[in-house]
Coordinates of N, CA and C in Angstrom, one line a residue:
X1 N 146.1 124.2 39.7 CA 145.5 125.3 40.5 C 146.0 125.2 41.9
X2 N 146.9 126.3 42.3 CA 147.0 126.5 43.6 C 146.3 127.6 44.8
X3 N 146.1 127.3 46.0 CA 145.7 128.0 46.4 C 146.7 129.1 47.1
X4 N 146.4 130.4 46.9 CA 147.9 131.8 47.1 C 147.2 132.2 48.6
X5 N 148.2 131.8 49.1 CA 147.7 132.5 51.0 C 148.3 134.2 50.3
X6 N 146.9 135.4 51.3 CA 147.4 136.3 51.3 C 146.6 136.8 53.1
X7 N 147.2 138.1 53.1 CA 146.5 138.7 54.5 C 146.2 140.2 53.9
X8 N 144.9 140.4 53.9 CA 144.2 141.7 53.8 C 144.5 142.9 55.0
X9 N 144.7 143.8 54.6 CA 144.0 144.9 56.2 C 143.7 145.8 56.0
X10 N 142.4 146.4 56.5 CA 141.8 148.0 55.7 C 141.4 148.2 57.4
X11 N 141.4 149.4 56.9 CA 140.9 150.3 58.4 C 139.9 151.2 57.9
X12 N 138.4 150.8 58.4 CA 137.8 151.5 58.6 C 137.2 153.0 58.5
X13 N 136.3 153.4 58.4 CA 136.7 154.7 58.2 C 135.1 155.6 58.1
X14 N 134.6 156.5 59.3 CA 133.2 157.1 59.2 C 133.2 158.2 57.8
X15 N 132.2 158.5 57.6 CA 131.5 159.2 56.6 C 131.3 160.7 57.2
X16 N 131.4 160.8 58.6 CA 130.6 162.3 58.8 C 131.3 163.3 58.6
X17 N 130.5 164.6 58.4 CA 131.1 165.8 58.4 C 129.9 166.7 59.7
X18 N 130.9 167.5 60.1 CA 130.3 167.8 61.2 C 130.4 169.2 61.5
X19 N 129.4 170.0 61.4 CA 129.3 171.5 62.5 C 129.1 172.0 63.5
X20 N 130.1 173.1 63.6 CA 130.3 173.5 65.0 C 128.7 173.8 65.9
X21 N 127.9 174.3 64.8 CA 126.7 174.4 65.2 C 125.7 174.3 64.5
X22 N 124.5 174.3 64.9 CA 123.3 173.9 64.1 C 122.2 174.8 63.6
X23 N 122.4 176.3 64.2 CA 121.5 177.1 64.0 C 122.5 178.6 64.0
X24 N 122.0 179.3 63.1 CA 122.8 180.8 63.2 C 122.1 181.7 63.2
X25 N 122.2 183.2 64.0 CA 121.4 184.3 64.0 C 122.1 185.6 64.0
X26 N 121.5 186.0 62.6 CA 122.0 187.5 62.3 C 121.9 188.2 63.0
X27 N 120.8 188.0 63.5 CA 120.5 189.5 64.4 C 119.6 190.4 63.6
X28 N 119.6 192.0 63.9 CA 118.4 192.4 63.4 C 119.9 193.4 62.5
X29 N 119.4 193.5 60.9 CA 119.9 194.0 60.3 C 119.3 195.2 59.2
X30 N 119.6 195.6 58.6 CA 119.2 197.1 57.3 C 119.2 196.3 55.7
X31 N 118.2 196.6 55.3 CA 118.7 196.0 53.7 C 119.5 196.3 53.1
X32 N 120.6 198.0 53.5 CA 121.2 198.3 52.6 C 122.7 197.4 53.2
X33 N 122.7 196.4 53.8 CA 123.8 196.1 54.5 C 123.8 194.4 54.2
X34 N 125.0 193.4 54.3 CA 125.6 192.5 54.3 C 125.7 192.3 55.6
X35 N 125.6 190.6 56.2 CA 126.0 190.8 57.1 C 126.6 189.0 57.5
X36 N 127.2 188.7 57.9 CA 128.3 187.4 58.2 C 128.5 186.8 59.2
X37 N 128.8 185.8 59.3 CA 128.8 184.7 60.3 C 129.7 183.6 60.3
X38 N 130.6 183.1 60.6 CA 131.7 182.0 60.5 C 130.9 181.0 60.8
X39 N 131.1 179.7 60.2 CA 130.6 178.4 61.2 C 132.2 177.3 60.6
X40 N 132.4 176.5 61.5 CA 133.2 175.5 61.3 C 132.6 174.3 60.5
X41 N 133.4 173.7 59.7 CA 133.0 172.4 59.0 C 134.4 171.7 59.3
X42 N 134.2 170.0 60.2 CA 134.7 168.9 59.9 C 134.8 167.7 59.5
X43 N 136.2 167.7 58.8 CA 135.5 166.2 58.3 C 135.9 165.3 59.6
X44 N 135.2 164.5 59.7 CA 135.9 163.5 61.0 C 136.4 162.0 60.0
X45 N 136.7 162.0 59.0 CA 136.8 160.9 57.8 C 138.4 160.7 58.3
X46 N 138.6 159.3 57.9 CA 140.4 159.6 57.4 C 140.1 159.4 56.0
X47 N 139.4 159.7 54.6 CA 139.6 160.2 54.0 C 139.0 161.1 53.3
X48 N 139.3 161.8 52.2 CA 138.9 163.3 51.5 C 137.9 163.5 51.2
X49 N 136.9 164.2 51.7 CA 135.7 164.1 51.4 C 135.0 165.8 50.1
X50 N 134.7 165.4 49.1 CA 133.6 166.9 48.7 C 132.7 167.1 49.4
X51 N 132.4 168.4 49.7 CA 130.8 169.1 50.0 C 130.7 169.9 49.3
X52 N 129.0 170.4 49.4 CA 128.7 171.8 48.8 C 127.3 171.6 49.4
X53 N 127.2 173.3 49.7 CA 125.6 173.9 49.8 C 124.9 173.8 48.3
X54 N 124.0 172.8 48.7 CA 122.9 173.1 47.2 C 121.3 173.8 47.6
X55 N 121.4 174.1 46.8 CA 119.5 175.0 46.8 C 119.9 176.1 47.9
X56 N 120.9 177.0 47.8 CA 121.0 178.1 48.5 C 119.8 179.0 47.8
X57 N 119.2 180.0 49.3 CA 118.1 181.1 48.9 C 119.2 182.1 48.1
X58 N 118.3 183.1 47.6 CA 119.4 184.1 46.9 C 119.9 185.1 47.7
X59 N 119.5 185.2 48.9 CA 119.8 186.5 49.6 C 120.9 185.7 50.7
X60 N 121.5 184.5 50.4 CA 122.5 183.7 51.4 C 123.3 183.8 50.1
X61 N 124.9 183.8 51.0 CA 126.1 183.4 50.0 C 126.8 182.8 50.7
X62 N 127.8 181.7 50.6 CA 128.4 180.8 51.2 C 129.9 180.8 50.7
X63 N 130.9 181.0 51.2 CA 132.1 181.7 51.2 C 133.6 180.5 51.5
X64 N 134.2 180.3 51.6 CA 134.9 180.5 50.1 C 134.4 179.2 49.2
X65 N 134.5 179.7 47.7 CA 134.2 178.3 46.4 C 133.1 178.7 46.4
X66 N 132.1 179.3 46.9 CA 130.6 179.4 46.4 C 130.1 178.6 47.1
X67 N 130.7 177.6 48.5 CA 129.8 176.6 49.5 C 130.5 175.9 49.4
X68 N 131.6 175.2 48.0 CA 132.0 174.2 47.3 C 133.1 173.7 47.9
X69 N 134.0 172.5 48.0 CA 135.0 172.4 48.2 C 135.2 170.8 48.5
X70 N 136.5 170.4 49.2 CA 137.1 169.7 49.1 C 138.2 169.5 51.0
X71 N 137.2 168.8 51.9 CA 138.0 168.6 53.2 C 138.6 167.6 52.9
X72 N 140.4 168.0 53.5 CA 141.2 166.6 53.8 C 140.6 165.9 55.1
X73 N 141.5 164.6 55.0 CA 141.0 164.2 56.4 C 141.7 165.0 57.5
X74 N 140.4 164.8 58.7 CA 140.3 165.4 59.8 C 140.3 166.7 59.9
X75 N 140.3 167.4 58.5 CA 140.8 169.1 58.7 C 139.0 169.9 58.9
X76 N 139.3 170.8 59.7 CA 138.6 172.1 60.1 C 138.7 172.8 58.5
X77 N 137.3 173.4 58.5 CA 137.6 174.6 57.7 C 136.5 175.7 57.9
X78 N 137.1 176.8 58.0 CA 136.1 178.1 58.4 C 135.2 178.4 57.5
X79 N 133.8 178.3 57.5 CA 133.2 178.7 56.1 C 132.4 180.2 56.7
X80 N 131.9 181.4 56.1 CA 131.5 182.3 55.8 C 129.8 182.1 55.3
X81 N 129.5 182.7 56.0 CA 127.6 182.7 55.7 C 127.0 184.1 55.8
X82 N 126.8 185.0 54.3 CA 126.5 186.5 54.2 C 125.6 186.2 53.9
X83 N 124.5 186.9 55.2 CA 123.0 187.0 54.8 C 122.8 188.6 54.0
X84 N 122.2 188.8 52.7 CA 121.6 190.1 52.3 C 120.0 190.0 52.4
X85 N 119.4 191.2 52.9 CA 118.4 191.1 52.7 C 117.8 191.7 51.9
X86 N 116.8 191.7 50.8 CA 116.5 192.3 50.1 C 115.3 193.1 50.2
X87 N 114.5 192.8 51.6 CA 113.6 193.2 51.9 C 113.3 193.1 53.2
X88 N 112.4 194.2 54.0 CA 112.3 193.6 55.1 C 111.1 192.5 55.9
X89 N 111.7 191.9 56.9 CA 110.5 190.7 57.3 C 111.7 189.7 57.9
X90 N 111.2 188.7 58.3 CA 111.8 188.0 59.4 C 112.0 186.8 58.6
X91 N 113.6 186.1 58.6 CA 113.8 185.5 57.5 C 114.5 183.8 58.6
X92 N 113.2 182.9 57.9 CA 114.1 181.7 58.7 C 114.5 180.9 56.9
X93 N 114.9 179.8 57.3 CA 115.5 179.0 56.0 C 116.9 178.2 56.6
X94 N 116.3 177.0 55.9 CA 117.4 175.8 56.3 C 118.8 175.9 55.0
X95 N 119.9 175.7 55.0 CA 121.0 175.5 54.5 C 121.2 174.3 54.4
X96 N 121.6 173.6 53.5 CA 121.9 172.1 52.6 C 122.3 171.8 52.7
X97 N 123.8 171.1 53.3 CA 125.1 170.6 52.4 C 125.0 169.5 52.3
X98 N 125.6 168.6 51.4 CA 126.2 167.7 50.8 C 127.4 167.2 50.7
X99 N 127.7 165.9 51.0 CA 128.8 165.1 51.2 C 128.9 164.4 49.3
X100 N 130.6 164.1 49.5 CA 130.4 163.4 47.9 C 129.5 161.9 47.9
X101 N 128.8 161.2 48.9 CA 128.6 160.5 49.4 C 127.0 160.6 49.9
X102 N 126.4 162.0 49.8 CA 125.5 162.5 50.1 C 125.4 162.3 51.7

């Protein structure tokens, strides 16, 4: 038995995904209308991370994939947030996402 010299190197690497912001407001809107909002998602990873919105209300839709997808590292991506209402009243509610990593 011999001992095999070797030299390792890994580089590190954070977990977050990060948005542009933390809170969104429709504004005052009509039932018979749709109404949208951009927010940014980053990964700050050097590598590929999944997300997805889970336990969305029914009157939110999350745009493109259905919430779902797949950031490379470091990339920006624009996601879409259509509030419908189906009734009127003053609507708060938190949005979910999920890392593959939780």
């Amino acid at each position: 038995v011999r001992p095999v010299p070797f030299t390792l190197h890994a580089i590190i690497t954070n977990s977050d995904l990060e948005f542009d912001r933390t809170e969104v407001d429709f504004g005052h809107c009509s039932v018979f209308e749709s109404v949208k909002t951009s927010i940014l998602l980053t990964n700050h990873s050097l590598l590929p991370q999944d997300f997805g919105f889970v336990g969305i209300p029914e009157f939110i839709d999350v745009q493109p994939n259905d919430g779902f997808g797949t950031l490379l590292p470091l990339e920006t991506l624009e996601l879409d947030i259509v509030f419908s209402a189906r009734q009127t009243g003053e609507y708060t509610f938190q949005l979910n996402c999920k890392s593959g990593i939780n």
